[in-house]
Amino acid sequence: MPPKDGKVEVRLEALRALRRGELPAVTAEALRLWREGHQPADIRVRRAYLRNDKLESVEDERKPLPMGQRPLAARMITPKGVALKLHLTLLFAAQCSAKPGRTWKNSYPVEPTPQSDHSWVGLTATNAKYRGPGIQGASVATNKRRQVTEALKKLEGLNLIRPTKGPGRGRQGFDLLHENGKSTQAAGVPYAVPSAAELFVDVPREFFTEGWVHVLTTSEIAALLMWLDALKYDRMGTSDPSLFVTRVTSAVRQGAYGLGREAYETHQQLDAFQLLDVLRPEKRHYDGRWQEFAQDSSDLACHRVALTPNGFSRNAGEVVQEVLQRRDALGDWSRPPNAPRRYWTITLNKPKPDDGTK
């Protein structure tokens, strides 16, 4: 019997509580918002939000990129905060209402009102608990509002939103700012939906309408954005013309995406959730160590990753809970025994030699 993983147990219990509570209602509201709007197939997230324009130098894994040099998405990786999840939900709502190239004015209140069709509290799922009576006691609703308020303060500090009633008063209303990180306290750049001419990552709309944004950790979400970016801008062909794979080296992961080793290791969870197909080198062990390492094997030094078809179209709560239960029982991140993998029958295309011709 493998030893219990305390973090998995805590996450599993929190997910069960979320599914018994508000998660179904929150995902239903997101789906209603999408149906009422332009119904985009994918949500565009500008590349500058998750990747540095310049590759920063990181010499030691134990000394990661300073926080101020990391992309905005990486700065919002926290164990409990919901700033990254809330901000992505803001982008989702904006693109349901405005077409590419158009600006968007936030018309939704933070808390529901008799006049509002939607609210940010209603579109956010948090693991808020009742802590009992007494001076320190607070209801579930109060704790949820506190988490959303803290997330708004974080987004304001990163110049991703601007409170309409003055600094620190985002709960009373705010405007969404451009996610490329160019806004300042003195001058905010209003948000506009990315046009086709810009560099952006495509996040499937089911990421929101099936609840993935709420049940994945912030490390998993930041890593997922990295893989989606690499699959779009740094992909390689395979023997299957419809299947592309990618890889991310340690230098790029740290210097461009600002992600540490822990975030990279979430490829195990994302593979178990069947969002990604991870192809490990034949001579590389599950823990990353090499068997009979040789210099000529460096071509497969990194995992290859492909996007699993229709992976996001499933109910996120059901999928993640089932994987966490298996992890809790067996001690590893694994798929069901009958789950297919696309790379079983494909081989990687080797780069063609450069013969000097153009």
CSV table of N, CA and C in Angstrom, one decimal, residues 26 30 33-34 40 42-51 71-77 81-97 104 108 120 123-125 151-152 154-155 158 160-161 174 176-180 191 193-194 200-209 211-226 228 312:
chain,number,residue,atom,x,y,z
A,26,VAL,N,-21.9,27.5,-10.8
A,26,VAL,CA,-20.9,28.4,-11.4
A,26,VAL,C,-20.7,28.0,-12.9
A,30,ALA,N,-21.5,30.1,-16.4
A,30,ALA,CA,-20.5,30.4,-17.4
A,30,ALA,C,-21.0,29.9,-18.8
A,33,LEU,N,-23.6,32.4,-20.0
A,33,LEU,CA,-23.0,33.6,-20.4
A,33,LEU,C,-22.4,33.4,-21.9
A,34,TRP,N,-21.9,32.3,-22.1
A,34,TRP,CA,-21.3,32.0,-23.4
A,34,TRP,C,-22.5,31.9,-24.5
A,40,PRO,N,-17.6,32.2,-28.7
A,40,PRO,CA,-16.3,31.9,-29.3
A,40,PRO,C,-15.9,30.5,-29.0
A,42,ASP,N,-12.8,29.5,-29.0
A,42,ASP,CA,-11.6,29.5,-28.2
A,42,ASP,C,-11.5,30.9,-27.6
A,43,ILE,N,-10.9,31.0,-26.4
A,43,ILE,CA,-10.6,32.3,-25.8
A,43,ILE,C,-9.2,32.7,-26.1
A,44,ARG,N,-9.0,33.9,-26.6
A,44,ARG,CA,-7.6,34.3,-27.0
A,44,ARG,C,-6.9,35.0,-25.8
A,45,VAL,N,-5.8,34.5,-25.4
A,45,VAL,CA,-5.0,35.0,-24.3
A,45,VAL,C,-3.6,35.5,-24.9
A,46,ARG,N,-3.4,36.8,-24.9
A,46,ARG,CA,-2.2,37.3,-25.5
A,46,ARG,C,-0.9,36.6,-25.0
A,47,ARG,N,0.0,36.4,-25.9
A,47,ARG,CA,1.2,35.7,-25.6
A,47,ARG,C,2.1,36.4,-24.5
A,48,ALA,N,2.1,37.7,-24.5
A,48,ALA,CA,2.9,38.4,-23.5
A,48,ALA,C,2.4,38.2,-22.1
A,49,TYR,N,1.2,37.7,-21.9
A,49,TYR,CA,0.6,37.5,-20.6
A,49,TYR,C,1.3,36.3,-19.9
A,50,LEU,N,1.8,35.3,-20.7
A,50,LEU,CA,2.4,34.1,-20.2
A,50,LEU,C,3.8,33.8,-20.6
A,51,ARG,N,4.4,34.7,-21.5
A,51,ARG,CA,5.7,34.4,-21.9
A,51,ARG,C,6.5,35.7,-22.1
A,71,PRO,N,6.5,36.5,-16.3
A,71,PRO,CA,5.2,36.9,-16.9
A,71,PRO,C,4.1,37.0,-15.9
A,72,LEU,N,3.1,37.7,-16.2
A,72,LEU,CA,2.0,38.0,-15.3
A,72,LEU,C,1.3,36.7,-14.9
A,73,ALA,N,1.1,35.7,-15.8
A,73,ALA,CA,0.5,34.5,-15.4
A,73,ALA,C,1.3,33.8,-14.3
A,74,ALA,N,2.6,33.7,-14.4
A,74,ALA,CA,3.4,33.0,-13.5
A,74,ALA,C,3.4,33.7,-12.1
A,75,ARG,N,3.2,35.0,-12.1
A,75,ARG,CA,3.2,35.8,-10.8
A,75,ARG,C,2.0,35.4,-10.0
A,76,MET,N,1.0,34.8,-10.6
A,76,MET,CA,-0.3,34.5,-9.9
A,76,MET,C,-0.4,33.1,-9.5
A,77,ILE,N,0.7,32.3,-9.5
A,77,ILE,CA,0.7,31.0,-9.0
A,77,ILE,C,0.8,31.0,-7.5
A,81,GLY,N,-4.9,31.3,-3.6
A,81,GLY,CA,-5.5,32.5,-4.3
A,81,GLY,C,-6.2,32.1,-5.6
A,82,VAL,N,-7.2,33.0,-6.0
A,82,VAL,CA,-7.9,32.7,-7.2
A,82,VAL,C,-7.8,33.8,-8.2
A,83,ALA,N,-6.7,34.6,-8.1
A,83,ALA,CA,-6.5,35.8,-9.0
A,83,ALA,C,-6.3,35.3,-10.4
A,84,LEU,N,-5.5,34.3,-10.7
A,84,LEU,CA,-5.3,33.8,-12.0
A,84,LEU,C,-6.6,33.3,-12.6
A,85,LYS,N,-7.4,32.5,-11.8
A,85,LYS,CA,-8.6,31.9,-12.3
A,85,LYS,C,-9.7,33.0,-12.6
A,86,LEU,N,-9.7,34.0,-11.7
A,86,LEU,CA,-10.7,35.1,-11.9
A,86,LEU,C,-10.3,35.9,-13.1
A,87,HIS,N,-9.0,36.2,-13.3
A,87,HIS,CA,-8.6,37.0,-14.5
A,87,HIS,C,-8.9,36.3,-15.8
A,88,LEU,N,-8.6,35.0,-15.8
A,88,LEU,CA,-9.0,34.3,-17.1
A,88,LEU,C,-10.5,34.3,-17.3
A,89,THR,N,-11.3,34.2,-16.2
A,89,THR,CA,-12.7,34.3,-16.4
A,89,THR,C,-13.1,35.7,-16.9
A,90,LEU,N,-12.4,36.7,-16.5
A,90,LEU,CA,-12.7,38.0,-17.0
A,90,LEU,C,-12.5,38.1,-18.5
A,91,LEU,N,-11.4,37.4,-19.0
A,91,LEU,CA,-11.1,37.4,-20.4
A,91,LEU,C,-12.2,36.6,-21.2
A,92,PHE,N,-12.6,35.5,-20.5
A,92,PHE,CA,-13.7,34.7,-21.1
A,92,PHE,C,-15.0,35.5,-21.3
A,93,ALA,N,-15.4,36.2,-20.2
A,93,ALA,CA,-16.6,37.0,-20.3
A,93,ALA,C,-16.5,38.2,-21.3
A,94,ALA,N,-15.3,38.8,-21.4
A,94,ALA,CA,-15.1,39.9,-22.4
A,94,ALA,C,-15.3,39.4,-23.8
A,95,GLN,N,-14.7,38.2,-24.1
A,95,GLN,CA,-14.8,37.7,-25.4
A,95,GLN,C,-16.1,37.0,-25.8
A,96,CYS,N,-16.9,36.8,-24.8
A,96,CYS,CA,-18.3,36.4,-25.0
A,96,CYS,C,-19.1,37.6,-25.5
A,97,SER,N,-18.7,38.8,-25.0
A,97,SER,CA,-19.5,40.0,-25.3
A,97,SER,C,-19.0,40.9,-26.4
A,104,TRP,N,-13.8,46.3,-24.5
A,104,TRP,CA,-14.9,45.8,-23.7
A,104,TRP,C,-15.0,46.5,-22.4
A,108,TYR,N,-20.6,44.0,-15.3
A,108,TYR,CA,-21.0,43.1,-14.3
A,108,TYR,C,-20.5,43.5,-12.9
A,120,TRP,N,-19.3,38.6,-10.8
A,120,TRP,CA,-18.0,37.9,-10.7
A,120,TRP,C,-18.0,36.9,-9.5
A,123,LEU,N,-19.6,33.9,-11.0
A,123,LEU,CA,-18.8,33.2,-12.0
A,123,LEU,C,-17.5,32.6,-11.5
A,124,THR,N,-17.3,32.7,-10.1
A,124,THR,CA,-16.1,32.2,-9.5
A,124,THR,C,-16.4,31.1,-8.5
A,125,ALA,N,-15.7,30.0,-8.6
A,125,ALA,CA,-15.9,28.9,-7.6
A,125,ALA,C,-14.7,28.9,-6.6
A,151,ALA,N,-8.4,38.6,-4.6
A,151,ALA,CA,-8.0,38.4,-6.0
A,151,ALA,C,-8.0,39.7,-6.7
A,152,LEU,N,-9.1,40.5,-6.5
A,152,LEU,CA,-9.1,41.8,-7.2
A,152,LEU,C,-8.0,42.7,-6.8
A,154,LYS,N,-5.0,41.7,-5.9
A,154,LYS,CA,-3.9,41.2,-6.7
A,154,LYS,C,-3.9,41.7,-8.1
A,155,LEU,N,-5.0,41.6,-8.8
A,155,LEU,CA,-5.1,42.0,-10.2
A,155,LEU,C,-4.9,43.6,-10.3
A,158,LEU,N,-1.2,44.2,-10.1
A,158,LEU,CA,-0.5,43.8,-11.4
A,158,LEU,C,-0.9,44.7,-12.6
A,160,LEU,N,-3.8,44.9,-14.0
A,160,LEU,CA,-4.7,44.2,-14.9
A,160,LEU,C,-6.2,44.6,-14.8
A,161,ILE,N,-6.5,45.3,-13.7
A,161,ILE,CA,-7.8,46.0,-13.6
A,161,ILE,C,-7.6,47.4,-13.0
A,174,PHE,N,-14.9,47.9,-11.4
A,174,PHE,CA,-13.6,48.0,-12.0
A,174,PHE,C,-13.6,47.9,-13.5
A,176,LEU,N,-11.5,46.4,-16.9
A,176,LEU,CA,-10.4,45.5,-17.3
A,176,LEU,C,-9.4,46.2,-18.1
A,177,LEU,N,-8.1,45.9,-17.8
A,177,LEU,CA,-7.0,46.5,-18.6
A,177,LEU,C,-6.3,45.4,-19.5
A,178,HIS,N,-5.5,45.9,-20.4
A,178,HIS,CA,-4.8,45.1,-21.3
A,178,HIS,C,-3.9,44.1,-20.6
A,179,GLU,N,-3.9,42.8,-21.0
A,179,GLU,CA,-3.1,41.8,-20.3
A,179,GLU,C,-1.7,41.7,-20.8
A,180,ASN,N,-1.2,42.6,-21.5
A,180,ASN,CA,0.2,42.5,-22.0
A,180,ASN,C,1.2,43.1,-21.0
A,191,TYR,N,-8.7,47.2,-22.1
A,191,TYR,CA,-8.7,45.9,-22.7
A,191,TYR,C,-9.4,45.8,-24.0
A,193,VAL,N,-10.3,42.8,-27.2
A,193,VAL,CA,-10.2,41.4,-27.5
A,193,VAL,C,-9.1,41.3,-28.6
A,194,PRO,N,-8.1,40.3,-28.5
A,194,PRO,CA,-7.0,40.2,-29.5
A,194,PRO,C,-7.6,40.0,-30.9
A,200,PHE,N,-1.3,35.2,-29.8
A,200,PHE,CA,-2.1,34.8,-28.7
A,200,PHE,C,-2.2,33.3,-28.6
A,201,VAL,N,-2.6,32.8,-27.5
A,201,VAL,CA,-2.8,31.4,-27.2
A,201,VAL,C,-4.3,31.1,-27.3
A,202,ASP,N,-4.8,30.0,-27.8
A,202,ASP,CA,-6.2,29.7,-27.9
A,202,ASP,C,-6.5,28.7,-26.8
A,203,VAL,N,-7.3,29.2,-25.9
A,203,VAL,CA,-7.8,28.3,-24.7
A,203,VAL,C,-9.2,27.9,-25.1
A,204,PRO,N,-9.5,26.6,-25.1
A,204,PRO,CA,-10.8,26.1,-25.5
A,204,PRO,C,-11.9,26.7,-24.6
A,205,ARG,N,-13.0,27.0,-25.1
A,205,ARG,CA,-14.1,27.6,-24.3
A,205,ARG,C,-14.5,26.7,-23.2
A,206,GLU,N,-14.4,25.4,-23.5
A,206,GLU,CA,-14.8,24.4,-22.5
A,206,GLU,C,-14.0,24.4,-21.2
A,207,PHE,N,-12.8,25.0,-21.3
A,207,PHE,CA,-12.0,25.2,-20.1
A,207,PHE,C,-12.8,26.0,-19.1
A,208,PHE,N,-13.7,26.8,-19.5
A,208,PHE,CA,-14.5,27.6,-18.6
A,208,PHE,C,-15.9,27.0,-18.4
A,209,THR,N,-16.5,26.5,-19.5
A,209,THR,CA,-17.9,26.0,-19.4
A,209,THR,C,-18.0,24.6,-18.8
A,211,GLY,N,-15.7,23.8,-16.3
A,211,GLY,CA,-15.2,23.9,-15.0
A,211,GLY,C,-13.8,23.7,-14.8
A,212,TRP,N,-12.9,23.5,-15.8
A,212,TRP,CA,-11.5,23.3,-15.6
A,212,TRP,C,-10.8,24.4,-14.9
A,213,VAL,N,-11.2,25.7,-15.2
A,213,VAL,CA,-10.6,26.8,-14.6
A,213,VAL,C,-10.7,26.8,-13.1
A,214,HIS,N,-11.7,26.1,-12.6
A,214,HIS,CA,-12.0,26.1,-11.1
A,214,HIS,C,-11.3,24.9,-10.4
A,215,VAL,N,-11.1,23.8,-11.1
A,215,VAL,CA,-10.7,22.6,-10.4
A,215,VAL,C,-9.2,22.3,-10.6
A,216,LEU,N,-8.6,22.9,-11.6
A,216,LEU,CA,-7.1,22.8,-11.8
A,216,LEU,C,-6.4,23.8,-10.8
A,217,THR,N,-5.2,23.4,-10.4
A,217,THR,CA,-4.4,24.3,-9.5
A,217,THR,C,-3.9,25.5,-10.4
A,218,THR,N,-3.4,26.5,-9.8
A,218,THR,CA,-2.8,27.6,-10.5
A,218,THR,C,-1.5,27.2,-11.2
A,219,SER,N,-0.8,26.3,-10.6
A,219,SER,CA,0.4,25.7,-11.2
A,219,SER,C,0.1,24.9,-12.5
A,220,GLU,N,-1.0,24.1,-12.4
A,220,GLU,CA,-1.4,23.4,-13.6
A,220,GLU,C,-1.9,24.3,-14.7
A,221,ILE,N,-2.6,25.4,-14.3
A,221,ILE,CA,-3.1,26.3,-15.3
A,221,ILE,C,-2.0,27.0,-16.0
A,222,ALA,N,-1.0,27.5,-15.2
A,222,ALA,CA,0.1,28.2,-15.8
A,222,ALA,C,0.9,27.3,-16.7
A,223,ALA,N,1.1,26.0,-16.3
A,223,ALA,CA,1.8,25.1,-17.2
A,223,ALA,C,1.0,24.8,-18.4
A,224,LEU,N,-0.3,24.6,-18.3
A,224,LEU,CA,-1.2,24.4,-19.4
A,224,LEU,C,-1.1,25.5,-20.5
A,225,LEU,N,-1.0,26.7,-20.0
A,225,LEU,CA,-0.9,27.9,-20.9
A,225,LEU,C,0.5,27.8,-21.6
A,226,MET,N,1.5,27.4,-20.9
A,226,MET,CA,2.8,27.2,-21.6
A,226,MET,C,2.8,26.1,-22.7
A,228,LEU,N,0.1,25.1,-24.4
A,228,LEU,CA,-0.7,25.5,-25.5
A,228,LEU,C,0.1,26.5,-26.3
A,312,PHE,N,-11.0,18.8,-23.1
A,312,PHE,CA,-11.7,19.7,-22.3
A,312,PHE,C,-13.2,19.6,-22.3
